[in-house]
């Protein structure tokens, strides 16, 4: 059981405010790891450190180690674009580009220089199939992605991320803006995807975490209170705060 | 409170209400006046513009069809009979503006992108200020610059390439000057449009491993498309209506369609300004007809472009 | 996705070259701005000065007679290349150029004992004879008639020849001096008159319209139409406004005040229409920022609508109105096409409201038209115009900053 990510003593500051405090964590390969905790406690912030999306914020300062595949991803010589081709992200609100469905999925590969139409066709088909969207869109690949429903758009975003053949897929509350049926579809999808990908998912719904994840990490005020096997965390948490959150006493 | 009541009488209240009524009417009349000018402009130019074709106060009327399709403009100055035609002016105007867009559109969009996304803070402020200043330079100064700097350069280039040029007064000079003048308009609107693109589109692209430059060109600019297009429409309107600078550098040709960049040309607006000091009678009045044609061209261009914009927008959203 | 190092490096290189292209296109705007500034300063910088601003445009000729005859003199200093000394008359004539770039000859030195220290104006007679005058240094001399038309020197011969001819005669019967023109005083005054007159017309109408729309009018269709009508004015090209001025205002002013042809008055009316949307918009913006409750408070104290407007609302809106006025002034200074039609393009030294004249911008247009465009004068006036416009913009920006700082 290899570790995809090994995080040690991670601290993150937005200016003077410390958002993440001394985090240490291992993410196992081909497992679904859920990050739970009340709003504003750093789950999304932590997720974004893993593909260096925090680089976009000027006031953000980081110390500590994040190792991906035995490389420190914050090292000066580490190529951030390379990182992002291996660590994909799906956002809270579906954000398809205003282009055709085909162009959305082919976007990532095209950026890396892949031009051969046959290769792109194959990538698009495989990704849409893996995202369980192929059947619904195969006859309208050249239509605009903006015409899809919310749930379909989110699956499109997942297909788009998969097209890059990443090792890890980060998901930031991917179903919070969707209806229950779409949510169900995506949860089933995640269960399928973990065979080939490592998934880290931030979720507000404990039921979702309990349903789909193998490991769970509980965040509170920028610290990791407890992490481990999902079943254990939910049935027999070792920290009282974890128990309070899970039983709904706060958050 | 007994002090105040002495002053508040039926009389004083009546006076105050009357004052309100009068002032309100003054304000209302001002507004009606302001709103009526556009109508007055249309009516007067329409009336004066149509006169040369139908009015009996002239010795001979101008034929409307010949006027609209004519490819030369003879004003009787040299003793030959008059033969007014704006057909060639319309075409030449469109050619001049289109070529100027070749310069201003790429420069403006990329400058807008640069200011919105690439430039560091200080540089951004400098560029914004420069663009603002460029926008406030009066057209006469662009004309002086065109005549003093651009025309000689073009004249030299023409010589080197083996073309005839009339001291640099030419189609290409006019387009360059017009291009310079429209850059600020399109840049400001492009910058705003690009900056307004939802951040999650930008993040989505970066998260897929695209570089910032790829993100800007493949996602941001297309997403800002409709705003940029609106800016271009505005720029075209300004370019079509520009008179002073164009009249100084175009060469004011009297006939013919001009496609050779080094030939002199003329536009509807330059025609209106030419010889303005010594004209009377039908030669003066016919300029209103040209003005009428200009307004029609501008309105038509706006309509066509807006239709195109809608079509392209629809294509995107199914 | 597995991407080779080589591919990554190739990607980086392509990215950088694209960035370079974006950067170079962006600098075009900067380049244009700098070029314009450099050109007008280089070409016109030398001309800008106090006397450019206050001189007449027309040349003014004076005929003088020299009361004494020639003598013998010597000159002690060294002469420059284009300076020539007349030892009979103790003067130095110099070849130079006037403000229009034409070649002229000036009298750059008149010796202490030179006969030319004693001259009289041939055109001004009093009882005791002609009036004595002084020849100002560096006066331009157009022609010199000596010895009863035996010898005539024209300035077009050049200074050297003029001196030679001068030396041949003993008495100067008449000398034509030229007070050179090429100044822009007339145009400067015209511009100021125009600004004043335009603002007097446009500001009340504009401010009142904005107040009506924002404070009095109900939000119905009529109001919407009126707003659209006013907005449409912004899209009209200047030359069309010029046509409007020529079609409406020139006949109107001719009919009412009895002028003939264009006048500064018709120009002001035209510019007022052009400024109307600017003033209305700035005023509207200023009015919108004022919180609604202030009006309620004033009315609840027993003030009527008029008092509320003038005592409470307008004072707060003044910075915004000023911004509109400043932008409008900039527009007036820079306007050319509309005024060419609405006023005309005759350069005047004596500026009369009822007659036509040129503003600074139209003066440039006149100077640049014809066979010999006067680049130096055009650039000099451009410097003045650009300087004024930039300063007005800066002041307007400062005002806007001040207004947004004010908190309610």
Tab-separated table of N, CA, C and O in Angstrom, chain C residues 217-292:
chain	number	residue	atom	x	y	z
C	217	UNK	N	-38.793	62.918	-11.977
C	217	UNK	CA	-39.535	62.119	-12.939
C	217	UNK	C	-39.932	60.777	-12.368
C	217	UNK	O	-39.180	60.153	-11.622
C	218	UNK	N	-41.113	60.347	-12.761
C	218	UNK	CA	-41.529	59.006	-12.370
C	218	UNK	C	-40.890	58.022	-13.318
C	218	UNK	O	-40.639	58.322	-14.476
C	219	UNK	N	-40.666	56.803	-12.831
C	219	UNK	CA	-39.997	55.825	-13.676
C	219	UNK	C	-40.980	55.224	-14.654
C	219	UNK	O	-41.365	54.078	-14.547
C	220	UNK	N	-41.404	56.031	-15.615
C	220	UNK	CA	-42.316	55.464	-16.601
C	220	UNK	C	-41.669	55.458	-17.969
C	220	UNK	O	-40.495	55.788	-18.123
C	221	UNK	N	-42.467	55.073	-18.953
C	221	UNK	CA	-41.920	54.920	-20.303
C	221	UNK	C	-41.388	56.234	-20.840
C	221	UNK	O	-40.361	56.266	-21.501
C	222	UNK	N	-42.105	57.312	-20.548
C	222	UNK	CA	-41.680	58.618	-21.071
C	222	UNK	C	-40.270	58.935	-20.596
C	222	UNK	O	-39.413	59.351	-21.382
C	223	UNK	N	-40.032	58.714	-19.311
C	223	UNK	CA	-38.703	58.995	-18.773
C	223	UNK	C	-37.669	58.133	-19.465
C	223	UNK	O	-36.579	58.594	-19.812
C	224	UNK	N	-38.026	56.875	-19.674
C	224	UNK	CA	-37.072	55.980	-20.334
C	224	UNK	C	-36.743	56.472	-21.738
C	224	UNK	O	-35.586	56.468	-22.152
C	225	UNK	N	-37.770	56.910	-22.460
C	225	UNK	CA	-37.528	57.415	-23.813
C	225	UNK	C	-36.617	58.610	-23.795
C	225	UNK	O	-35.682	58.724	-24.579
C	226	UNK	N	-36.887	59.518	-22.860
C	226	UNK	CA	-36.069	60.735	-22.811
C	226	UNK	C	-34.627	60.387	-22.514
C	226	UNK	O	-33.698	60.934	-23.103
C	227	UNK	N	-34.422	59.424	-21.591
C	227	UNK	CA	-33.048	59.031	-21.280
C	227	UNK	C	-32.372	58.433	-22.506
C	227	UNK	O	-31.212	58.705	-22.791
C	228	UNK	N	-33.103	57.595	-23.237
C	228	UNK	CA	-32.513	56.993	-24.425
C	228	UNK	C	-32.155	58.063	-25.452
C	228	UNK	O	-31.074	58.021	-26.048
C	229	UNK	N	-33.067	59.024	-25.626
C	229	UNK	CA	-32.804	60.093	-26.588
C	229	UNK	C	-31.525	60.840	-26.240
C	229	UNK	O	-30.747	61.215	-27.103
C	230	UNK	N	-31.329	61.076	-24.943
C	230	UNK	CA	-30.139	61.807	-24.534
C	230	UNK	C	-28.904	60.930	-24.713
C	230	UNK	O	-27.851	61.381	-25.166
C	231	UNK	N	-29.032	59.639	-24.393
C	231	UNK	CA	-27.904	58.739	-24.547
C	231	UNK	C	-27.460	58.634	-25.991
C	231	UNK	O	-26.276	58.490	-26.274
C	232	UNK	N	-28.433	58.694	-26.904
C	232	UNK	CA	-28.071	58.531	-28.313
C	232	UNK	C	-27.131	59.633	-28.786
C	232	UNK	O	-26.395	59.448	-29.747
C	233	UNK	N	-27.170	60.773	-28.124
C	233	UNK	CA	-26.298	61.863	-28.538
C	233	UNK	C	-24.824	61.477	-28.442
C	233	UNK	O	-23.996	62.003	-29.165
C	234	UNK	N	-24.496	60.547	-27.539
C	234	UNK	CA	-23.085	60.224	-27.359
C	234	UNK	C	-22.512	59.475	-28.545
C	234	UNK	O	-21.315	59.479	-28.762
C	235	UNK	N	-23.366	58.818	-29.328
C	235	UNK	CA	-22.833	58.032	-30.427
C	235	UNK	C	-22.701	58.821	-31.725
C	235	UNK	O	-22.265	58.284	-32.730
C	236	UNK	N	-23.082	60.104	-31.701
C	236	UNK	CA	-23.074	60.877	-32.941
C	236	UNK	C	-21.677	61.419	-33.211
C	236	UNK	O	-21.069	62.010	-32.319
C	237	UNK	N	-21.160	61.247	-34.435
C	237	UNK	CA	-19.819	61.767	-34.739
C	237	UNK	C	-19.817	63.289	-34.725
C	237	UNK	O	-20.825	63.920	-35.024
C	238	UNK	N	-18.650	63.865	-34.418
C	238	UNK	CA	-18.561	65.321	-34.286
C	238	UNK	C	-19.003	66.042	-35.540
C	238	UNK	O	-19.635	67.092	-35.465
C	239	UNK	N	-18.657	65.509	-36.701
C	239	UNK	CA	-18.951	66.241	-37.920
C	239	UNK	C	-20.448	66.360	-38.138
C	239	UNK	O	-20.929	67.341	-38.698
C	240	UNK	N	-21.198	65.384	-37.668
C	240	UNK	CA	-22.654	65.475	-37.791
C	240	UNK	C	-23.176	66.608	-36.906
C	240	UNK	O	-24.087	67.338	-37.286
C	241	UNK	N	-22.576	66.738	-35.730
C	241	UNK	CA	-22.945	67.881	-34.887
C	241	UNK	C	-22.636	69.179	-35.627
C	241	UNK	O	-23.350	70.174	-35.515
C	242	UNK	N	-21.534	69.151	-36.373
C	242	UNK	CA	-21.196	70.328	-37.157
C	242	UNK	C	-22.288	70.631	-38.165
C	242	UNK	O	-22.710	71.787	-38.327
C	243	UNK	N	-22.777	69.606	-38.838
C	243	UNK	CA	-23.863	69.797	-39.792
C	243	UNK	C	-25.088	70.363	-39.091
C	243	UNK	O	-25.751	71.275	-39.583
C	244	UNK	N	-25.338	69.807	-37.895
C	244	UNK	CA	-26.488	70.288	-37.145
C	244	UNK	C	-26.337	71.775	-36.843
C	244	UNK	O	-27.262	72.562	-36.988
C	245	UNK	N	-25.133	72.138	-36.420
C	245	UNK	CA	-24.881	73.543	-36.107
C	245	UNK	C	-25.093	74.419	-37.321
C	245	UNK	O	-25.705	75.480	-37.244
C	246	UNK	N	-24.606	73.925	-38.466
C	246	UNK	CA	-24.745	74.714	-39.679
C	246	UNK	C	-26.191	74.774	-40.123
C	246	UNK	O	-26.650	75.775	-40.660
C	247	UNK	N	-26.923	73.687	-39.900
C	247	UNK	CA	-28.297	73.654	-40.386
C	247	UNK	C	-29.255	74.365	-39.464
C	247	UNK	O	-30.217	74.977	-39.909
C	248	UNK	N	-29.024	74.276	-38.147
C	248	UNK	CA	-29.982	74.824	-37.201
C	248	UNK	C	-29.507	76.142	-36.619
C	248	UNK	O	-30.194	77.161	-36.677
C	249	UNK	N	-28.300	76.120	-36.042
C	249	UNK	CA	-27.914	77.263	-35.227
C	249	UNK	C	-27.477	78.467	-36.023
C	249	UNK	O	-27.731	79.604	-35.635
C	250	UNK	N	-26.794	78.244	-37.118
C	250	UNK	CA	-26.362	79.419	-37.891
C	250	UNK	C	-27.571	80.209	-38.407
C	250	UNK	O	-27.648	81.421	-38.213
C	251	UNK	N	-28.531	79.555	-39.026
C	251	UNK	CA	-29.712	80.341	-39.436
C	251	UNK	C	-30.434	80.953	-38.238
C	251	UNK	O	-30.894	82.087	-38.296
C	252	UNK	N	-30.493	80.179	-37.136
C	252	UNK	CA	-31.197	80.658	-35.955
C	252	UNK	C	-30.557	81.934	-35.425
C	252	UNK	O	-31.217	82.940	-35.170
C	253	UNK	N	-29.251	81.905	-35.280
C	253	UNK	CA	-28.547	83.073	-34.759
C	253	UNK	C	-28.625	84.228	-35.754
C	253	UNK	O	-28.800	85.385	-35.374
C	254	UNK	N	-28.513	83.882	-37.033
C	254	UNK	CA	-28.632	84.936	-38.043
C	254	UNK	C	-29.983	85.606	-37.945
C	254	UNK	O	-30.102	86.823	-38.023
C	255	UNK	N	-31.012	84.782	-37.787
C	255	UNK	CA	-32.354	85.335	-37.723
C	255	UNK	C	-32.582	86.172	-36.483
C	255	UNK	O	-33.192	87.234	-36.544
C	256	UNK	N	-32.086	85.710	-35.355
C	256	UNK	CA	-32.409	86.418	-34.122
C	256	UNK	C	-31.477	87.584	-33.838
C	256	UNK	O	-31.903	88.631	-33.384
C	257	UNK	N	-30.191	87.416	-34.065
C	257	UNK	CA	-29.274	88.484	-33.679
C	257	UNK	C	-28.783	89.269	-34.898
C	257	UNK	O	-28.218	90.330	-34.786
C	258	UNK	N	-29.034	88.734	-36.057
C	258	UNK	CA	-28.667	89.499	-37.244
C	258	UNK	C	-27.226	89.327	-37.665
C	258	UNK	O	-26.643	90.199	-38.268
C	259	UNK	N	-26.643	88.204	-37.352
C	259	UNK	CA	-25.301	87.954	-37.861
C	259	UNK	C	-25.430	87.393	-39.267
C	259	UNK	O	-26.525	87.138	-39.752
C	260	UNK	N	-24.320	87.216	-39.923
C	260	UNK	CA	-24.415	86.539	-41.214
C	260	UNK	C	-23.328	85.486	-41.273
C	260	UNK	O	-22.163	85.751	-41.028
C	261	UNK	N	-23.744	84.281	-41.554
C	261	UNK	CA	-22.775	83.204	-41.567
C	261	UNK	C	-22.496	82.721	-40.162
C	261	UNK	O	-23.222	83.027	-39.226
C	262	UNK	N	-21.436	81.981	-40.018
C	262	UNK	CA	-21.133	81.396	-38.721
C	262	UNK	C	-20.662	82.439	-37.726
C	262	UNK	O	-20.235	83.526	-38.091
C	263	UNK	N	-20.757	82.111	-36.449
C	263	UNK	CA	-20.275	82.999	-35.409
C	263	UNK	C	-19.886	82.168	-34.214
C	263	UNK	O	-20.217	80.987	-34.127
C	264	UNK	N	-19.187	82.809	-33.293
C	264	UNK	CA	-18.812	82.071	-32.085
C	264	UNK	C	-20.074	81.652	-31.352
C	264	UNK	O	-20.117	80.593	-30.704
C	265	UNK	N	-21.119	82.456	-31.485
C	265	UNK	CA	-22.360	82.126	-30.787
C	265	UNK	C	-22.939	80.819	-31.324
C	265	UNK	O	-23.329	79.930	-30.560
C	266	UNK	N	-22.986	80.702	-32.665
C	266	UNK	CA	-23.523	79.449	-33.205
C	266	UNK	C	-22.623	78.280	-32.820
C	266	UNK	O	-23.077	77.162	-32.601
C	267	UNK	N	-21.321	78.547	-32.732
C	267	UNK	CA	-20.414	77.499	-32.300
C	267	UNK	C	-20.689	77.078	-30.874
C	267	UNK	O	-20.665	75.891	-30.553
C	268	UNK	N	-20.966	78.068	-30.015
C	268	UNK	CA	-21.226	77.736	-28.622
C	268	UNK	C	-22.495	76.913	-28.489
C	268	UNK	O	-22.555	75.962	-27.713
C	269	UNK	N	-23.515	77.283	-29.259
C	269	UNK	CA	-24.753	76.505	-29.210
C	269	UNK	C	-24.488	75.063	-29.637
C	269	UNK	O	-24.976	74.110	-29.019
C	270	UNK	N	-23.693	74.901	-30.695
C	270	UNK	CA	-23.377	73.560	-31.168
C	270	UNK	C	-22.609	72.776	-30.105
C	270	UNK	O	-22.946	71.634	-29.778
C	271	UNK	N	-21.571	73.385	-29.534
C	271	UNK	CA	-20.771	72.691	-28.528
C	271	UNK	C	-21.625	72.367	-27.312
C	271	UNK	O	-21.415	71.347	-26.652
C	272	UNK	N	-22.599	73.228	-27.016
C	272	UNK	CA	-23.455	72.965	-25.862
C	272	UNK	C	-24.202	71.653	-26.055
C	272	UNK	O	-24.323	70.849	-25.128
C	273	UNK	N	-24.683	71.423	-27.280
C	273	UNK	CA	-25.388	70.163	-27.534
C	273	UNK	C	-24.435	68.978	-27.375
C	273	UNK	O	-24.788	67.936	-26.823
C	274	UNK	N	-23.199	69.149	-27.829
C	274	UNK	CA	-22.215	68.065	-27.707
C	274	UNK	C	-21.922	67.778	-26.238
C	274	UNK	O	-21.778	66.627	-25.831
C	275	UNK	N	-21.843	68.847	-25.425
C	275	UNK	CA	-21.510	68.660	-24.021
C	275	UNK	C	-22.668	68.139	-23.197
C	275	UNK	O	-22.472	67.576	-22.120
C	276	UNK	N	-23.886	68.325	-23.696
C	276	UNK	CA	-25.070	67.986	-22.900
C	276	UNK	C	-25.000	66.585	-22.303
C	276	UNK	O	-25.141	66.425	-21.085
C	277	UNK	N	-24.769	65.543	-23.106
C	277	UNK	CA	-24.733	64.211	-22.485
C	277	UNK	C	-23.632	64.066	-21.441
C	277	UNK	O	-23.819	63.372	-20.434
C	278	UNK	N	-22.499	64.715	-21.654
C	278	UNK	CA	-21.405	64.620	-20.682
C	278	UNK	C	-21.822	65.199	-19.340
C	278	UNK	O	-21.656	64.576	-18.289
C	279	UNK	N	-22.389	66.415	-19.393
C	279	UNK	CA	-22.787	67.078	-18.156
C	279	UNK	C	-23.916	66.288	-17.479
C	279	UNK	O	-23.911	66.089	-16.267
C	280	UNK	N	-24.879	65.842	-18.294
C	280	UNK	CA	-26.005	65.126	-17.704
C	280	UNK	C	-25.523	63.862	-17.016
C	280	UNK	O	-25.923	63.545	-15.888
C	281	UNK	N	-24.641	63.123	-17.680
C	281	UNK	CA	-24.169	61.875	-17.087
C	281	UNK	C	-23.416	62.126	-15.800
C	281	UNK	O	-23.657	61.455	-14.796
C	282	UNK	N	-22.483	63.099	-15.802
C	282	UNK	CA	-21.718	63.358	-14.581
C	282	UNK	C	-22.630	63.785	-13.453
C	282	UNK	O	-22.471	63.355	-12.310
C	283	UNK	N	-23.601	64.640	-13.773
C	283	UNK	CA	-24.512	65.103	-12.727
C	283	UNK	C	-25.321	63.926	-12.194
C	283	UNK	O	-25.487	63.762	-10.987
C	284	UNK	N	-25.807	63.090	-13.124
C	284	UNK	CA	-26.590	61.937	-12.689
C	284	UNK	C	-25.800	61.045	-11.759
C	284	UNK	O	-26.314	60.588	-10.728
C	285	UNK	N	-24.539	60.757	-12.123
C	285	UNK	CA	-23.703	59.927	-11.268
C	285	UNK	C	-23.594	60.532	-9.874
C	285	UNK	O	-23.685	59.843	-8.863
C	286	UNK	N	-23.383	61.867	-9.852
C	286	UNK	CA	-23.227	62.526	-8.565
C	286	UNK	C	-24.513	62.445	-7.753
C	286	UNK	O	-24.486	62.245	-6.540
C	287	UNK	N	-25.652	62.591	-8.433
C	287	UNK	CA	-26.921	62.562	-7.706
C	287	UNK	C	-27.211	61.169	-7.160
C	287	UNK	O	-27.732	61.009	-6.065
C	288	UNK	N	-26.818	60.148	-7.940
C	288	UNK	CA	-27.136	58.776	-7.528
C	288	UNK	C	-26.431	58.401	-6.234
C	288	UNK	O	-26.925	57.597	-5.454
C	289	UNK	N	-25.252	58.995	-6.016
C	289	UNK	CA	-24.475	58.615	-4.837
C	289	UNK	C	-25.084	59.158	-3.556
C	289	UNK	O	-24.867	58.627	-2.474
C	290	UNK	N	-25.868	60.224	-3.717
C	290	UNK	CA	-26.441	60.824	-2.516
C	290	UNK	C	-27.512	59.891	-1.956
C	290	UNK	O	-28.424	59.500	-2.674
C	291	UNK	N	-27.407	59.538	-0.681
C	291	UNK	CA	-28.375	58.598	-0.113
C	291	UNK	C	-29.787	59.170	-0.157
C	291	UNK	O	-29.980	60.365	-0.016
C	292	UNK	N	-30.725	58.293	-0.364
C	292	UNK	CA	-32.107	58.718	-0.557
C	292	UNK	C	-32.653	59.451	0.656
C	292	UNK	O	-33.400	60.416	0.532
